[in-house]
Coordinates of C-alpha atoms in Angstrom, one line a residue:
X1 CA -34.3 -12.3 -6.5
X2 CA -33.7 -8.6 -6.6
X3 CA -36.1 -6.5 -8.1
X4 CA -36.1 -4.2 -10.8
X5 CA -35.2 -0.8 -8.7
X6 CA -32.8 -2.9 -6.7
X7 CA -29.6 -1.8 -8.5
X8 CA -30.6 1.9 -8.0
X9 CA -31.9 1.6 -4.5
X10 CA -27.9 0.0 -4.1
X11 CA -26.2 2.8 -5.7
X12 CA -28.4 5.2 -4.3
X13 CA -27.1 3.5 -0.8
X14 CA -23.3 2.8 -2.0
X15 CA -22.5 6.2 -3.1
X16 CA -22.8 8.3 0.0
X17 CA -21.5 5.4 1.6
X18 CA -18.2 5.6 -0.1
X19 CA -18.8 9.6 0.3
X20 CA -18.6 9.1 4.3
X21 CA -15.9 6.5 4.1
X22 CA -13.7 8.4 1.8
X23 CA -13.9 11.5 4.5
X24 CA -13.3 9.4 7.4
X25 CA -10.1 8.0 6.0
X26 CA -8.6 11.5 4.5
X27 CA -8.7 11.6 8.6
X28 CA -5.6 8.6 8.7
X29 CA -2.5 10.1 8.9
X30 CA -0.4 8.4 6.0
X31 CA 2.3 6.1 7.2
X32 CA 6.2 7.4 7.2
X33 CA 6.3 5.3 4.0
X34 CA 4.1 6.9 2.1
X35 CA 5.0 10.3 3.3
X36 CA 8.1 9.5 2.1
X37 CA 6.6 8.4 -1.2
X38 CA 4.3 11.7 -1.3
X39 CA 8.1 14.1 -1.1
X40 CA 8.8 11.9 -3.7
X41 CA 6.6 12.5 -6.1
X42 CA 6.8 16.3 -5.4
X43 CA 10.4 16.0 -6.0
X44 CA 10.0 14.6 -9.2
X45 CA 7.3 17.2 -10.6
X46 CA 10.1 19.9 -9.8
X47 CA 12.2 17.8 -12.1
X48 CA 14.6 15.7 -10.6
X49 CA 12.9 11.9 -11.5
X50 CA 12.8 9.1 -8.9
X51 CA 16.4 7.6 -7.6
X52 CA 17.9 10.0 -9.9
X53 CA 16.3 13.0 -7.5
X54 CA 15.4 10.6 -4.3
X55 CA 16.6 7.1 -3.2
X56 CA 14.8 4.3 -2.6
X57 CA 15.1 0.8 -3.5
X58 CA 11.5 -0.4 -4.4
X59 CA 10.7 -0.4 -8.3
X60 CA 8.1 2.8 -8.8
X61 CA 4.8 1.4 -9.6
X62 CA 4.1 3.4 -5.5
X63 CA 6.1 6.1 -6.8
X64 CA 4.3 6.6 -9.6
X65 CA 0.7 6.2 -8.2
X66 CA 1.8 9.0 -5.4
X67 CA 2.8 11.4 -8.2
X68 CA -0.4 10.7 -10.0
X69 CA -2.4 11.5 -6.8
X70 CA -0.4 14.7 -6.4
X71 CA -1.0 15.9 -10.1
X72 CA -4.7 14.9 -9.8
X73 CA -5.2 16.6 -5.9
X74 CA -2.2 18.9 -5.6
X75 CA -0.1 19.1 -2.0
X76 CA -1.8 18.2 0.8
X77 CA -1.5 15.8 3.7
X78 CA -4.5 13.6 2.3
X79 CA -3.6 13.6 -0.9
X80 CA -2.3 9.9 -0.8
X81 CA -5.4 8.5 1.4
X82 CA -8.1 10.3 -0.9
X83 CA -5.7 8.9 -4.3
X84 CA -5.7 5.8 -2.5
X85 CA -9.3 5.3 -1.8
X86 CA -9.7 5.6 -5.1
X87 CA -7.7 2.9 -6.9
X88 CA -9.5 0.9 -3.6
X89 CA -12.9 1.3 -5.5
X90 CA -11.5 0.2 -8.5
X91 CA -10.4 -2.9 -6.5
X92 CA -13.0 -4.0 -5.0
X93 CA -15.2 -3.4 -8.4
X94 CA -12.6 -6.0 -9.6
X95 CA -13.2 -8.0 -6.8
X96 CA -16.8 -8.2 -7.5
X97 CA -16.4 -8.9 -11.0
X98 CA -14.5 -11.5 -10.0
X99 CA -16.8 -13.1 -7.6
X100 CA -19.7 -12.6 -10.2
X101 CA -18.1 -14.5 -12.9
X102 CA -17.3 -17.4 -10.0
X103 CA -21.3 -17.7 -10.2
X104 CA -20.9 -15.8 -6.6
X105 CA -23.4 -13.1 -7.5
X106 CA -24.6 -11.9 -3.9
X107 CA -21.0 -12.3 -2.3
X108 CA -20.2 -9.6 -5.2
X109 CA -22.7 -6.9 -3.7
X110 CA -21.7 -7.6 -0.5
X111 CA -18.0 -7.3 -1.2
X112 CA -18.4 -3.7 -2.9
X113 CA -20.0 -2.6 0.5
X114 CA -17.6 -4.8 3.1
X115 CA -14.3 -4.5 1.7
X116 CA -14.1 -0.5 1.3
X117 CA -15.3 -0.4 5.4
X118 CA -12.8 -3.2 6.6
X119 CA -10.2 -1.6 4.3
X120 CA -10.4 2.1 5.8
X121 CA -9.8 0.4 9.4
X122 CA -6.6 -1.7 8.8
X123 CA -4.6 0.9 10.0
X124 CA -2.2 3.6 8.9
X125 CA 0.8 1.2 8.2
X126 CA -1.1 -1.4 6.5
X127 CA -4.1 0.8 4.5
X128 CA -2.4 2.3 1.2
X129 CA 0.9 0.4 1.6
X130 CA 2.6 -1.7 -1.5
X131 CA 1.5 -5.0 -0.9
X132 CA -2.2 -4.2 -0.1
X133 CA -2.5 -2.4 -3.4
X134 CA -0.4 -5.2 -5.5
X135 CA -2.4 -7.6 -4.2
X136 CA -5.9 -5.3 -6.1
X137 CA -4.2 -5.1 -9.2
X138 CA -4.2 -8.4 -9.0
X139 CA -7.3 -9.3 -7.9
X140 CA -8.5 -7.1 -11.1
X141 CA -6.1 -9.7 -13.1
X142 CA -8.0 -12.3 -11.4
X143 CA -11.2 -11.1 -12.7
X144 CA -9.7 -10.2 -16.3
X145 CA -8.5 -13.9 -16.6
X146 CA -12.0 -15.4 -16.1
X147 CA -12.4 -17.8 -19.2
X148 CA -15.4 -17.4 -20.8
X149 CA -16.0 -13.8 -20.0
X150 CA -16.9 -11.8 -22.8
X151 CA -13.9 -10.4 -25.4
X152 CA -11.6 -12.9 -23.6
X153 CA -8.8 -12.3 -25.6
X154 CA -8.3 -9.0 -25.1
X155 CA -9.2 -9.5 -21.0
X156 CA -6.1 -11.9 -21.0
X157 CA -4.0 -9.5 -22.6
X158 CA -5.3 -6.5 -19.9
X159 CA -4.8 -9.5 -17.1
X160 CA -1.0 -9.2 -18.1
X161 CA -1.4 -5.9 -17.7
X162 CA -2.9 -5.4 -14.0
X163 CA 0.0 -8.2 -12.9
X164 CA 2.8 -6.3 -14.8
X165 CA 1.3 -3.4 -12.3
X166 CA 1.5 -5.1 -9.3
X167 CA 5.0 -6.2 -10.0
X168 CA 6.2 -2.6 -10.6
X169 CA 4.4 -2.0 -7.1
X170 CA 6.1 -5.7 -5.6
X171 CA 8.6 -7.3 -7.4
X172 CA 8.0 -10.3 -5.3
X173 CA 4.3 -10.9 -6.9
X174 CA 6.1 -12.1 -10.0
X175 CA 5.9 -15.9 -9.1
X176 CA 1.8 -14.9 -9.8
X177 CA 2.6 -14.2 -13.4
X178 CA 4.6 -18.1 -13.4
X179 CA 1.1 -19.4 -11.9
X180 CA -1.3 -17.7 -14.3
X181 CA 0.8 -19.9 -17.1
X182 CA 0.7 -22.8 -15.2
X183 CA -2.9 -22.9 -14.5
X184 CA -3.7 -23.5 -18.1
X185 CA -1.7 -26.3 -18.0
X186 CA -4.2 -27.8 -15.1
X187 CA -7.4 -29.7 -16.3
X188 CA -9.3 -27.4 -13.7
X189 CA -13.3 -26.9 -14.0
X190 CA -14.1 -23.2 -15.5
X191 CA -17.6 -21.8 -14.5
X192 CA -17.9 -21.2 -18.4
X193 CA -15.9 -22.8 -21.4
X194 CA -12.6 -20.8 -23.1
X195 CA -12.8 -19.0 -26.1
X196 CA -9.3 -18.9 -26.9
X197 CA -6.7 -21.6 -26.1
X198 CA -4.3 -22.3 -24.0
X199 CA -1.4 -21.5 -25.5
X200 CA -3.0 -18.2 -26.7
X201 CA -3.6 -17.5 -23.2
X202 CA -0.5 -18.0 -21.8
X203 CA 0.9 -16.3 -24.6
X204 CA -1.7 -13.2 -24.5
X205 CA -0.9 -13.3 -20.5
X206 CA 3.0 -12.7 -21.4
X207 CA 2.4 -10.3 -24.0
X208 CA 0.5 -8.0 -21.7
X209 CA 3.1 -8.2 -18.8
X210 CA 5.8 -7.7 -21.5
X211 CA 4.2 -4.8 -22.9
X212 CA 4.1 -2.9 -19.4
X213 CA 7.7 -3.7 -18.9
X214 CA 8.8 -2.1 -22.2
X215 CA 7.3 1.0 -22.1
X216 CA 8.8 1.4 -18.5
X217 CA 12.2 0.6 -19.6
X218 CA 11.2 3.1 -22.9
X219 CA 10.3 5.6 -19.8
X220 CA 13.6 5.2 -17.7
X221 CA 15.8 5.7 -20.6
X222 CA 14.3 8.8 -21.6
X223 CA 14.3 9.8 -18.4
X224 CA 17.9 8.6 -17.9
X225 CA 18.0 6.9 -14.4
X226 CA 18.0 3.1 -15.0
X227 CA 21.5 3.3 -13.5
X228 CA 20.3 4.8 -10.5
X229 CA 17.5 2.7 -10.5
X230 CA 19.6 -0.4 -10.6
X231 CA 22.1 0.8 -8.2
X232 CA 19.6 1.1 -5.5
X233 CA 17.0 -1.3 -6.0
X234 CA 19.3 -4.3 -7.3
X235 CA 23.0 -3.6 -6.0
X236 CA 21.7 -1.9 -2.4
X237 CA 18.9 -4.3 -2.0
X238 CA 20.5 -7.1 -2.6
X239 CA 24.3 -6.1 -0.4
X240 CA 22.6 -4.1 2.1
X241 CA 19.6 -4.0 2.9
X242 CA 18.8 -7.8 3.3
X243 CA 19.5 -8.9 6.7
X244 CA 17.9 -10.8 9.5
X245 CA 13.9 -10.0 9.9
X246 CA 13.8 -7.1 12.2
X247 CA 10.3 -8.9 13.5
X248 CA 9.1 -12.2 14.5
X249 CA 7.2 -13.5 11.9
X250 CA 5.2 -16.1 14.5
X251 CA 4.2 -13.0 15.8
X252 CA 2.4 -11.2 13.4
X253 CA 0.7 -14.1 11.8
X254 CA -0.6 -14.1 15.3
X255 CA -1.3 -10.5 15.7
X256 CA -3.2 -10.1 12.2
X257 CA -5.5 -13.7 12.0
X258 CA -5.8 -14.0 15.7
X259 CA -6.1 -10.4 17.1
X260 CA -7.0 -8.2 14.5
X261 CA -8.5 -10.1 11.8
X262 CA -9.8 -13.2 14.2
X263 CA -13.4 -13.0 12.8
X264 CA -12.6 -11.6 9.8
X265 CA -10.4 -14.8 9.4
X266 CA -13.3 -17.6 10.9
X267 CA -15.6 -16.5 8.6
X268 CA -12.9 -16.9 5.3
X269 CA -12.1 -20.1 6.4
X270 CA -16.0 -21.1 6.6
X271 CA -16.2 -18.9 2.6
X272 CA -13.2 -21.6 1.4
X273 CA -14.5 -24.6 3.2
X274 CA -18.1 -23.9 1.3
X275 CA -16.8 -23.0 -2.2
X276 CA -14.7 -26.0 -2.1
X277 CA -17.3 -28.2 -1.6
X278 CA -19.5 -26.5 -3.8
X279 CA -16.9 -26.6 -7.0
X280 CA -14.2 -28.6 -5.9
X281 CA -10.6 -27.7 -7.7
X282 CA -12.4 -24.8 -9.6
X283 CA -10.1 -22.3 -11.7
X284 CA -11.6 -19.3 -10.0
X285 CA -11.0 -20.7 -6.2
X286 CA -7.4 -22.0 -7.5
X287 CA -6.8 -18.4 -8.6
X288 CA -7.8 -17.4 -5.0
X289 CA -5.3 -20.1 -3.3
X290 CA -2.4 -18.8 -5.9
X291 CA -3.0 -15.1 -4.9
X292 CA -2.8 -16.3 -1.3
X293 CA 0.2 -18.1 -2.0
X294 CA 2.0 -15.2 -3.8
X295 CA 1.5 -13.2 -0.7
X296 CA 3.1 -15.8 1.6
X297 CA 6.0 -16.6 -0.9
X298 CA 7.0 -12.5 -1.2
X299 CA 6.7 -12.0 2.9
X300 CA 9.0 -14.9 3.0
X301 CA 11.2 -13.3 0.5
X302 CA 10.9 -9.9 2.1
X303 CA 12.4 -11.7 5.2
X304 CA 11.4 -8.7 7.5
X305 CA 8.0 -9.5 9.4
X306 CA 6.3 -7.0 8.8
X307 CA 2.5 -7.2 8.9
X308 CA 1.9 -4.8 6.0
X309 CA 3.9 -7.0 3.7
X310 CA 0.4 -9.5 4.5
X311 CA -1.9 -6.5 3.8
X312 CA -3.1 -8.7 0.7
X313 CA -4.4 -11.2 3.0
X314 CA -7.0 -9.2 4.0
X315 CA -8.5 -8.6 0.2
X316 CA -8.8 -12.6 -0.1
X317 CA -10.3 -13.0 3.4
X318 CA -12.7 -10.2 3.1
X319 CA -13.9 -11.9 -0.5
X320 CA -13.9 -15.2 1.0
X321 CA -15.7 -14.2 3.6
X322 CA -18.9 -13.3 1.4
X323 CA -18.6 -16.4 -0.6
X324 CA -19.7 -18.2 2.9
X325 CA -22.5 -15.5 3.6
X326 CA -24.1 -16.3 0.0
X327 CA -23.7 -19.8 0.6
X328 CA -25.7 -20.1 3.9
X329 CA -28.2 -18.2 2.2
X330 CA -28.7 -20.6 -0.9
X331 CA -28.8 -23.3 1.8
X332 CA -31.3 -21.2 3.5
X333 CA -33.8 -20.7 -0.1
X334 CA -32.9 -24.2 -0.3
X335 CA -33.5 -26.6 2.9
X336 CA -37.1 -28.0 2.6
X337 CA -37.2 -29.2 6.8
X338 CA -38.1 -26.2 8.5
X339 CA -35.7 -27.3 11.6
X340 CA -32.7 -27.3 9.3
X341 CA -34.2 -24.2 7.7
X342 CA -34.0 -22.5 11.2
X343 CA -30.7 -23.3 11.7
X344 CA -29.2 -22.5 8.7
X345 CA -31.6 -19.0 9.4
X346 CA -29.9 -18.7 12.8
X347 CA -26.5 -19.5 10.8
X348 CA -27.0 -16.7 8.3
X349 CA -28.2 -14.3 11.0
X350 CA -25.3 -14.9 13.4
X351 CA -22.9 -14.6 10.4
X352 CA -24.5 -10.9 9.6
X353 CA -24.6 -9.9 12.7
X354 CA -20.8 -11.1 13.3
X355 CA -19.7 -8.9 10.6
X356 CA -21.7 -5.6 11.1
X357 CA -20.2 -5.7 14.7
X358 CA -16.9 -6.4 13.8
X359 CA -17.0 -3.8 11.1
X360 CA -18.7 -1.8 13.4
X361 CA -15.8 -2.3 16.2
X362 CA -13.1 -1.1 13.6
X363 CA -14.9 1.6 12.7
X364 CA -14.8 2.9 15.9
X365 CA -11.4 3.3 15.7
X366 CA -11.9 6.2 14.0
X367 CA -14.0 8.2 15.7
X368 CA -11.5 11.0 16.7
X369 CA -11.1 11.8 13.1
X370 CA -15.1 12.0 12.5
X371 CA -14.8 14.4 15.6
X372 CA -12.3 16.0 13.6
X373 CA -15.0 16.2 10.6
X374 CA -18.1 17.4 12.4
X375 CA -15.9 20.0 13.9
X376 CA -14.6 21.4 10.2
X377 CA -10.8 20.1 10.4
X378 CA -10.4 18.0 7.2
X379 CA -7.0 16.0 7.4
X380 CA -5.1 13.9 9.1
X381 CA -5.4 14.1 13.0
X382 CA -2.0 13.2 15.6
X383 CA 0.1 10.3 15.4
X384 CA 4.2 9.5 14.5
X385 CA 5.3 11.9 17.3
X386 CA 3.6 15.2 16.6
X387 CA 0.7 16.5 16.9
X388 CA -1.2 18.0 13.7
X389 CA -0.5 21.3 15.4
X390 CA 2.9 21.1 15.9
X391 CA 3.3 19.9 12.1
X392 CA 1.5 22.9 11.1
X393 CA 3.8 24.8 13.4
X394 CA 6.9 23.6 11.9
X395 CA 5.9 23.8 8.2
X396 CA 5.0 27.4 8.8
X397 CA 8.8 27.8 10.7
X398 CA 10.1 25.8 7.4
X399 CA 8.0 28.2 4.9
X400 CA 8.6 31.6 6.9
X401 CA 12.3 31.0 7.2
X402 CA 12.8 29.7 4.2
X403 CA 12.6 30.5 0.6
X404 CA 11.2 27.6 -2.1
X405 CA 14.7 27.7 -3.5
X406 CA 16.5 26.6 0.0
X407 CA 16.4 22.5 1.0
X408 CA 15.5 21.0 3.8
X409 CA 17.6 17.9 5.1
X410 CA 15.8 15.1 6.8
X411 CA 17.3 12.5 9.2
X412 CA 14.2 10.4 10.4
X413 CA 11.1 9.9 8.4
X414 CA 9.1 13.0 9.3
X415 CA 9.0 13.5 5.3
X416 CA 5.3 15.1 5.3
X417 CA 7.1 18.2 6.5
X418 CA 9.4 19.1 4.0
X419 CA 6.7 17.9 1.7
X420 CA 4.0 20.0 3.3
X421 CA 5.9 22.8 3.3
X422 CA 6.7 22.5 -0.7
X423 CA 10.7 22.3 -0.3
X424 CA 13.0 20.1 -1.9
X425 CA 15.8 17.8 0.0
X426 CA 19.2 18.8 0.5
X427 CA 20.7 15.7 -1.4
X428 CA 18.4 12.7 -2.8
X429 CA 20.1 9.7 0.2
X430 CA 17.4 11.3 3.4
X431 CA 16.1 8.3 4.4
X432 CA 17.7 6.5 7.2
X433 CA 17.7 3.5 5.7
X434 CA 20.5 4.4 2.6
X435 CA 22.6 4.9 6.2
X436 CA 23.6 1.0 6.3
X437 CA 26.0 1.5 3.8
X438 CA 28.9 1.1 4.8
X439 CA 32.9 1.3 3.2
X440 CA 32.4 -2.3 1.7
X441 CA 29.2 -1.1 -0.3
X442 CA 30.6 -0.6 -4.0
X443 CA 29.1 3.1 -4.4
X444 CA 30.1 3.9 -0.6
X445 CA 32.7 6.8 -1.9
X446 CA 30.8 8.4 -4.5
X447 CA 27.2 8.6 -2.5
X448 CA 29.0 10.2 0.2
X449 CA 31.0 12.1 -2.2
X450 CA 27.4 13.5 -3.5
X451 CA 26.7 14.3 -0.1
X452 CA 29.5 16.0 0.9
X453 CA 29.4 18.3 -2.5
X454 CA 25.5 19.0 -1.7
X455 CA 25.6 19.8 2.1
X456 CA 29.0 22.4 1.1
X457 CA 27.4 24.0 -2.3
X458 CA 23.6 24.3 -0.6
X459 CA 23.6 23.9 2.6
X460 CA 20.1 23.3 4.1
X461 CA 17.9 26.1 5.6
X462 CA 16.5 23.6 7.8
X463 CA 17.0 20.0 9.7
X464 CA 14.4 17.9 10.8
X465 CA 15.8 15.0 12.9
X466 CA 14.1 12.0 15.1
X467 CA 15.5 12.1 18.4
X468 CA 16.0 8.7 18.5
X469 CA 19.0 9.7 16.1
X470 CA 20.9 11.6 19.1
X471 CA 22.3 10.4 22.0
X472 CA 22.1 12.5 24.8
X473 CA 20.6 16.3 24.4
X474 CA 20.4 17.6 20.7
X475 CA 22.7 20.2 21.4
X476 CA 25.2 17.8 22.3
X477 CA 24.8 17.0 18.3
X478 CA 26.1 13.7 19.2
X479 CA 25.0 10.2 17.3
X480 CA 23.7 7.4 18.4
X481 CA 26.0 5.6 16.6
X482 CA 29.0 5.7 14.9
X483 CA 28.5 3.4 11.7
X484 CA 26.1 6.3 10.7
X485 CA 28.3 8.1 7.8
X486 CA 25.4 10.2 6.8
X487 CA 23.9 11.4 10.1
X488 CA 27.5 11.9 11.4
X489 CA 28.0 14.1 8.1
X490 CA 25.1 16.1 8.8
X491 CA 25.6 16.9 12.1
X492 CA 28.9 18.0 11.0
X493 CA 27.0 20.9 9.1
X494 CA 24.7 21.2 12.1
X495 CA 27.6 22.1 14.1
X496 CA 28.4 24.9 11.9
X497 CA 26.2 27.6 12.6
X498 CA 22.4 26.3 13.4
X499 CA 20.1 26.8 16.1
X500 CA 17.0 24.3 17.8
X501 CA 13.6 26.3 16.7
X502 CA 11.6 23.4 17.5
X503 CA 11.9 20.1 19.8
X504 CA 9.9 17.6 21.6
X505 CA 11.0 14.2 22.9
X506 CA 10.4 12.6 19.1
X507 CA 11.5 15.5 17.1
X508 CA 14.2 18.2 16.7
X509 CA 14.4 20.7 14.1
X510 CA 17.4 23.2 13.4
X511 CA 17.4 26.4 11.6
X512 CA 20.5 27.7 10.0
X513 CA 21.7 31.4 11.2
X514 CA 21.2 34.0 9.4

C-alpha cells in the first residue's frame, strides 16, 4: 500500500532519473538512418519539402518527428536522441496507463522507471528507429482503447489517432488498425464494462485513423509532392527496393531474445504465463498478443532481417516483464504457509535482482559517453567510421570552404556532416540506396536527367564518399561497381577539377578547386 507522500517521494526520484538518462543517451551517436532523417528535415525548413527536396521511400511520420526536434532544439548532433527521449516518456506514460487500467498497478511504476533505462541501451541502430517508436504510439493506442476508461468515446477516437501515427511512421502496422475492429467482434473479458458500443467503437476507431490521413493528404497537396511521394515510396519500393533479405532472419531472432535480450525475454515469458492465468483471454493481454503480432507480420513484410525492424518487441517484453514482478508479489502479500511464502520471497528477490543487474550490465555500455559528460563534452562520442574529432574536422573544412549557398554531395550515409555543417545537398537522390535503379525503373531517365542538370548548373563545393564506394585508391576515382549510375555520375564531376582534403580507410572527402 503506498503511502500518502509515496507519489512525491517517486517523482522526486523519477525526475533526475530521466535527467541523467536523457544526458547519457544525447551521448549515442544517431544511426546513419536517422542522420539521414535529421539533413532531411533541415532540408525541408530551407524549403524544399520531403521527396520533393530529398528521396526516401518511407511515408514521413520519422520525417516529420525529426523536423519537429530540429524546430524545437535547433542543429545539433543530439538533436534526434534528446527529441527522441522525449516522445520515449510519453511512451512509457502510455505504457503505464495501460498497465493501470489492466488492474496492473505496480507493473505501471515499475515500467515508467525500467523501460526508459533498457530503452537508452538498445543500441544506436535500434534506439530511435521507426519501428521502436510505431510500436509507442501504439502502445499509447492500446491504453486509449481501454473500455471503460473514463470519456471513452473520445479515447477511441484519439486511439485512431496514435495508430494513424504509427502507420505514417510504419506502413506495415496497418494490419493493427484491422485487429482493433476485430477485437470488438470477440466476446473477450474487459477489466471494466463499455460505455459505448461496439459498432461505435469500431466506427470512432476508423474515424480517428481517417481523420489523420486527410489532413496529411490536405498537407501534401498544399505542399505539392504526393507525386513524389508516390513515386518513391509506392513505384520504387515496390520495383526496386524489394529484394531478397540482406540478413538471416534465424539469426537475429537469435541474437535479440537469446543474446541481448535473453533475460529480458525469460522474465516476459514468466509476465504472459502469469497474466494469462490470472485473466485468461482478457482484452487488455489480447491487445498485447495483437501488438506482438503486428510486429512480426511487418518484419516479415519488410523481408530484410533487420533487428531494428523488432525494436517494438522490446516495449512488450519490458511491460510484460513487470506484469510477472507484481504478480510474485501479490503471491508474496498473499501465501499464508510461510515455506511457500519464502519461496515466492526468494522468487520476487531473485527476479529484482535479475533485472537491476541486467539493466545495470547495459548500462555499462555506456560509460565512455558518461566519461564524456563528467569531462564537459556533451554529444555524441566515435562510432560509423570517424571519430567525433574528425567529424568536427571535416564540418569545419565543409563550413570554411564553403559558403551556405554551395551543396555538398554525399555518396555513403555520413549525412550528419553536411547536416552539421548547415549545407544543403547537391540533388535530392544522395542516398545509396535510390542507386538500385536501374534502366528498367520507369523514372530511370528523368532522375538521372535531374541529376545530371544539378551536378552541371551547381556543382558541389564538397563530396563526402564511403570508401567502400571505390575500388582501389580514391584517386583512382574508380567504382566499385558498374550498375552504379549515380556514383559513376558523380565521380564524373569528381574527375573534373577536385582535390582529397580529408581521408581515412572509411571516408574520403573532396574539395572542388578554386
Amino acid at each position: 500500500m503506498m503511502t500518502q507522500n509515496g507519489p512525491k517521494l517517486l517523482i522526486a526520484l523519477w525526475i533526475p532519473l530521466m535527467v541523467l538518462l536523457a544526458l547519457l543517451y544525447t551521448t549515442v551517436p544517431p544511426s546513419p538512418d536517422q542522420s539521414q532523417f535529421d539533413w532531411m528535415a533541415y532540408i525541408a525548413i530551407q524549403g524544399r519539402p520531403f521527396y520533393e527536396g530529398s528521396f526516401d521511400m518511407n511515408w514521413p511520420g520519422a520525417m516529420w518527428l525529426h523536423e519537429a526536434g530540429l524546430r524545437l532544439f535547433g542543429v545539433h548532433a543530439w538533436t534526434w536522441r534528446l527529441t527522441d527521449f522525449l516522445l520515449m516518456l510519453g511512451f512509457s506514460a502510455g505504457g503505464a496507463v495501460f498497465l493501470q487500467r489492466a488492474n496492473w498497478p505496480l507493473a505501471s511504476l515499475i515500467f515508467l522507471f525500467l523501460y526508459p533505462a533498457v530503452y537508452i541501451t538498445s543500441g544506436s541502430w535500434m534506439a530511435g528507429q521507426r519501428d521502436i517508436i510505431a510500436t509507442g504510439f501504439l502502445i499509447c493506442a492500446c491504453a486509449l482503447a481501454m473500455p471503460g476508461a473514463p470519456r471513452e468515446a473520445r479515447n477511441v477516437v484519439l486511439a485512431g489517432v496514435c495508430v494513424a501515427c504509427a502507420v505514417l511512421i510504419r506502413p506495415t502496422f496497418l494490419s493493427f488498425l484491422a485487429g482493433l475492429a476485430f477485437l470488438e467482434c470477440l466476446p473477450l473479458r474487459h477489466v471494466r464494462p463499455r460505455t459505448c458500443t461496439r459498432p461505435a467503437r469500431v466506427a470512432r476507431f476508423l474515424s480517428g485513423f481517417i481523420l489523420v490521413m486527410a489532413l496529411v493528404v490536405c498537407v501534401g497537396l498544399l505542399l505539392g509532392n504526393l507525386d513524389d511521394w508516390y513515386r518513391q515510396s509506392i513505384q520504387f519500393s515496390t520495383s526496386v527496393y524489394i529484394g531478397e533479405s540482406p540478413q538471416d532472419w534465424r539469426i537475429t531472432l537469435r541474437t535479440l531474445f537469446l543474446a541481448s535480450w535473453h533475460w529480458i525475454t525469460l522474465l516476459a515469458l514468466f509476465g504472459l504465463l502469469v497474466w494469462v492465468l490470472r485473466d485468461g483471454l482478457s482484452y487488455p493481454l489480447v491487445l498485447v498478443v495483437g501488438t506482438a503480432a503486428t510486429i512480426a507480420l511487418s518484419f516479415a513484410v519488410q523481408n530484410k532481417g533487420f533487428g531494428y525492424h523488432l525494436g517494438g518487441i522490446l516495449l512488450l517484453l519490458a511491460l510484460l516483464l513487470t506484469v510477472g514482478i507484481e504478480q510474485l508479489n501479490q503471491w508474496r502479500r498473499s501465501v499464508r504457509k510461510s515455506v511457500l511464502r519464502w519461496g515466492v520471497t526468494i522468487a520476487l528477490s531473485g527476479a529484482v535482482l535479475l533485472v537491476l543487474a541486467g539493466t545495470a550490465a547495459k548500462l555499462e555500455n555506456l560509460k565512455d559517453g558518461a566519461a564524456r559528460l563528467l569531462a564537459g563534452e556533451f554529444g555524441p562520442g566515435d562510432l560509423y567510421g570517424l571519430t567525433e574529432a574528425e567529424r568536427r574536422e571535416i564540418i569545419r573544412l565543409i563550413e570554411d570552404g564553403s559558403t551556405p549557398d554551395e551543396s555538398v554531395a554525399v555518396y555513403g550515409t555520413l549525412y550528419d556532416l553536411p547536416y552539421r555543417a548547415k549545407r544543403l545537398p547537391t540533388y535530392r537522390f544522395f542516398t545509396p540506396t535510390a542507386d538500385q535503379i536501374t534502366q528498367q525503373f520507369i523514372h530511370y531517365d528523368a532522375w538521372m536527367s535531374e541529376i545530371d542538370q544539378a551536378l552541371e548548373r551547381t556543382p558541389p563545393a564538397f563530396v563526402i564518399m564511403d570508401r567502400s564506394a571505390l575500388s582501389g585508391s580514391p584517386s583512382q576515382l574508380a567504382p566499385v561497381s558498374a550498375n552504379r549510375s549515380i556514383l559513376t555520375r558523380l565521380l564524373q564531376t569528381l574527375s573534373e577539377g577536385y582535390q582529397i582534403v580529408f581521408a581515412n580507410e572509411d571516408v574520403v572527402v573532396f574539395q572542388a578547386s578554386r
